[in-house]
Every structure is written in C-alpha cells, then in structure tokens.
Amino acid sequence: MKKIRSFNISFKQLRLNNILKLSYNKQGVKKSDEGKFKEALEYFTKAIELDPEDSLSYFNRATVQMQTGNIPAARSDFKLSESCGELVLS
C-alpha cells in the first residue's frame, strides 16, 4: 500500500510541475510581448528548472536572449533546445 501512495504523490507532483512549467512559459511569453525581457527570462528559467528537458522553454529563452542581443546565450539555449528532442509548439 505504501508504494501505491508514494506513486500517487509522485504522479501528482509531476502533474503540478508540468502545470507550473506551462504557466511560467505563458507568463514568459506575455512579458516578452510587453518588452519586459528580464522578467521573461526569469520565467523561462523557472520553467527550465522544473523540466530541464523541455525544448520549448529553452527555445523561448533563446528567442528572448536574441532580442536582448545576448547572442552567445541565445546560441547556447538554441543548442539545448535541439538536444532536448522534438520541439512541440502549442
């Protein structure tokens, strides 16, 4: 019984992390659209911390890095986005 409870907690935590990650990405896009690039970068970084394998978070952060002129950071994030696998745009 203990294993099932542990699995349920882990599954719930994964779902919560996914919801938070999507929320951070959405907020990052909103801030970027408003020209608040520093805040956008913070949101995308939070999303990456929750899921370091999420290509969309890296792609979004790279896009903002390009807008701020930080080409080396953008290049790095674009490469990380590629290495995470298929980019799924929603």
JSON list of N, CA and C in Angstrom, two decimals, residues 11-27 43 46-47 50-51 54 57:
[
{"chain": "A", "resi": 11, "resn": "PHE", "atom": "N", "xyz": [3.17, 11.10, -8.93]},
{"chain": "A", "resi": 11, "resn": "PHE", "atom": "CA", "xyz": [2.42, 11.44, -10.12]},
{"chain": "A", "resi": 11, "resn": "PHE", "atom": "C", "xyz": [1.78, 12.81, -9.98]},
{"chain": "A", "resi": 12, "resn": "LYS", "atom": "N", "xyz": [1.23, 13.09, -8.82]},
{"chain": "A", "resi": 12, "resn": "LYS", "atom": "CA", "xyz": [0.62, 14.40, -8.57]},
{"chain": "A", "resi": 12, "resn": "LYS", "atom": "C", "xyz": [1.67, 15.51, -8.65]},
{"chain": "A", "resi": 13, "resn": "GLN", "atom": "N", "xyz": [2.86, 15.24, -8.12]},
{"chain": "A", "resi": 13, "resn": "GLN", "atom": "CA", "xyz": [3.93, 16.23, -8.17]},
{"chain": "A", "resi": 13, "resn": "GLN", "atom": "C", "xyz": [4.36, 16.49, -9.61]},
{"chain": "A", "resi": 14, "resn": "LEU", "atom": "N", "xyz": [4.44, 15.43, -10.41]},
{"chain": "A", "resi": 14, "resn": "LEU", "atom": "CA", "xyz": [4.79, 15.60, -11.82]},
{"chain": "A", "resi": 14, "resn": "LEU", "atom": "C", "xyz": [3.75, 16.44, -12.55]},
{"chain": "A", "resi": 15, "resn": "ARG", "atom": "N", "xyz": [2.48, 16.18, -12.27]},
{"chain": "A", "resi": 15, "resn": "ARG", "atom": "CA", "xyz": [1.42, 16.96, -12.89]},
{"chain": "A", "resi": 15, "resn": "ARG", "atom": "C", "xyz": [1.49, 18.42, -12.47]},
{"chain": "A", "resi": 16, "resn": "LEU", "atom": "N", "xyz": [1.74, 18.65, -11.19]},
{"chain": "A", "resi": 16, "resn": "LEU", "atom": "CA", "xyz": [1.86, 20.01, -10.69]},
{"chain": "A", "resi": 16, "resn": "LEU", "atom": "C", "xyz": [3.04, 20.72, -11.33]},
{"chain": "A", "resi": 17, "resn": "ASN", "atom": "N", "xyz": [4.17, 20.03, -11.43]},
{"chain": "A", "resi": 17, "resn": "ASN", "atom": "CA", "xyz": [5.35, 20.62, -12.07]},
{"chain": "A", "resi": 17, "resn": "ASN", "atom": "C", "xyz": [5.06, 20.98, -13.52]},
{"chain": "A", "resi": 18, "resn": "ASN", "atom": "N", "xyz": [4.33, 20.11, -14.22]},
{"chain": "A", "resi": 18, "resn": "ASN", "atom": "CA", "xyz": [4.01, 20.39, -15.62]},
{"chain": "A", "resi": 18, "resn": "ASN", "atom": "C", "xyz": [3.11, 21.61, -15.74]},
{"chain": "A", "resi": 19, "resn": "ILE", "atom": "N", "xyz": [2.13, 21.71, -14.86]},
{"chain": "A", "resi": 19, "resn": "ILE", "atom": "CA", "xyz": [1.23, 22.87, -14.86]},
{"chain": "A", "resi": 19, "resn": "ILE", "atom": "C", "xyz": [2.03, 24.15, -14.57]},
{"chain": "A", "resi": 20, "resn": "LEU", "atom": "N", "xyz": [2.91, 24.09, -13.59]},
{"chain": "A", "resi": 20, "resn": "LEU", "atom": "CA", "xyz": [3.74, 25.27, -13.26]},
{"chain": "A", "resi": 20, "resn": "LEU", "atom": "C", "xyz": [4.64, 25.64, -14.43]},
{"chain": "A", "resi": 21, "resn": "LYS", "atom": "N", "xyz": [5.25, 24.63, -15.05]},
{"chain": "A", "resi": 21, "resn": "LYS", "atom": "CA", "xyz": [6.14, 24.88, -16.18]},
{"chain": "A", "resi": 21, "resn": "LYS", "atom": "C", "xyz": [5.39, 25.59, -17.30]},
{"chain": "A", "resi": 22, "resn": "LEU", "atom": "N", "xyz": [4.20, 25.10, -17.62]},
{"chain": "A", "resi": 22, "resn": "LEU", "atom": "CA", "xyz": [3.40, 25.73, -18.67]},
{"chain": "A", "resi": 22, "resn": "LEU", "atom": "C", "xyz": [3.00, 27.15, -18.30]},
{"chain": "A", "resi": 23, "resn": "SER", "atom": "N", "xyz": [2.68, 27.35, -17.03]},
{"chain": "A", "resi": 23, "resn": "SER", "atom": "CA", "xyz": [2.33, 28.69, -16.55]},
{"chain": "A", "resi": 23, "resn": "SER", "atom": "C", "xyz": [3.52, 29.64, -16.66]},
{"chain": "A", "resi": 24, "resn": "TYR", "atom": "N", "xyz": [4.70, 29.17, -16.26]},
{"chain": "A", "resi": 24, "resn": "TYR", "atom": "CA", "xyz": [5.90, 30.00, -16.37]},
{"chain": "A", "resi": 24, "resn": "TYR", "atom": "C", "xyz": [6.19, 30.34, -17.82]},
{"chain": "A", "resi": 25, "resn": "ASN", "atom": "N", "xyz": [6.03, 29.39, -18.71]},
{"chain": "A", "resi": 25, "resn": "ASN", "atom": "CA", "xyz": [6.24, 29.67, -20.14]},
{"chain": "A", "resi": 25, "resn": "ASN", "atom": "C", "xyz": [5.25, 30.71, -20.64]},
{"chain": "A", "resi": 26, "resn": "LYS", "atom": "N", "xyz": [3.99, 30.55, -20.25]},
{"chain": "A", "resi": 26, "resn": "LYS", "atom": "CA", "xyz": [2.96, 31.50, -20.68]},
{"chain": "A", "resi": 26, "resn": "LYS", "atom": "C", "xyz": [3.27, 32.91, -20.17]},
{"chain": "A", "resi": 27, "resn": "GLN", "atom": "N", "xyz": [3.65, 33.01, -18.90]},
{"chain": "A", "resi": 27, "resn": "GLN", "atom": "CA", "xyz": [4.00, 34.31, -18.32]},
{"chain": "A", "resi": 27, "resn": "GLN", "atom": "C", "xyz": [5.23, 34.90, -19.02]},
{"chain": "A", "resi": 43, "resn": "TYR", "atom": "N", "xyz": [11.09, 33.95, -16.00]},
{"chain": "A", "resi": 43, "resn": "TYR", "atom": "CA", "xyz": [10.03, 32.95, -16.09]},
{"chain": "A", "resi": 43, "resn": "TYR", "atom": "C", "xyz": [10.49, 31.72, -16.88]},
{"chain": "A", "resi": 46, "resn": "LYS", "atom": "N", "xyz": [12.75, 29.63, -14.76]},
{"chain": "A", "resi": 46, "resn": "LYS", "atom": "CA", "xyz": [11.99, 28.85, -13.77]},
{"chain": "A", "resi": 46, "resn": "LYS", "atom": "C", "xyz": [11.38, 27.60, -14.42]},
{"chain": "A", "resi": 47, "resn": "ALA", "atom": "N", "xyz": [10.87, 27.76, -15.64]},
{"chain": "A", "resi": 47, "resn": "ALA", "atom": "CA", "xyz": [10.31, 26.61, -16.35]},
{"chain": "A", "resi": 47, "resn": "ALA", "atom": "C", "xyz": [11.38, 25.56, -16.61]},
{"chain": "A", "resi": 50, "resn": "LEU", "atom": "N", "xyz": [12.19, 23.50, -13.58]},
{"chain": "A", "resi": 50, "resn": "LEU", "atom": "CA", "xyz": [11.20, 22.46, -13.32]},
{"chain": "A", "resi": 50, "resn": "LEU", "atom": "C", "xyz": [11.33, 21.27, -14.27]},
{"chain": "A", "resi": 51, "resn": "ASP", "atom": "N", "xyz": [11.74, 21.55, -15.51]},
{"chain": "A", "resi": 51, "resn": "ASP", "atom": "CA", "xyz": [11.88, 20.49, -16.51]},
{"chain": "A", "resi": 51, "resn": "ASP", "atom": "C", "xyz": [13.04, 20.81, -17.43]},
{"chain": "A", "resi": 54, "resn": "ASP", "atom": "N", "xyz": [12.78, 20.25, -21.34]},
{"chain": "A", "resi": 54, "resn": "ASP", "atom": "CA", "xyz": [11.71, 20.87, -22.12]},
{"chain": "A", "resi": 54, "resn": "ASP", "atom": "C", "xyz": [12.28, 21.79, -23.18]},
{"chain": "A", "resi": 57, "resn": "SER", "atom": "N", "xyz": [10.91, 25.57, -23.49]},
{"chain": "A", "resi": 57, "resn": "SER", "atom": "CA", "xyz": [11.41, 26.56, -22.53]},
{"chain": "A", "resi": 57, "resn": "SER", "atom": "C", "xyz": [12.76, 27.12, -22.99]}
]
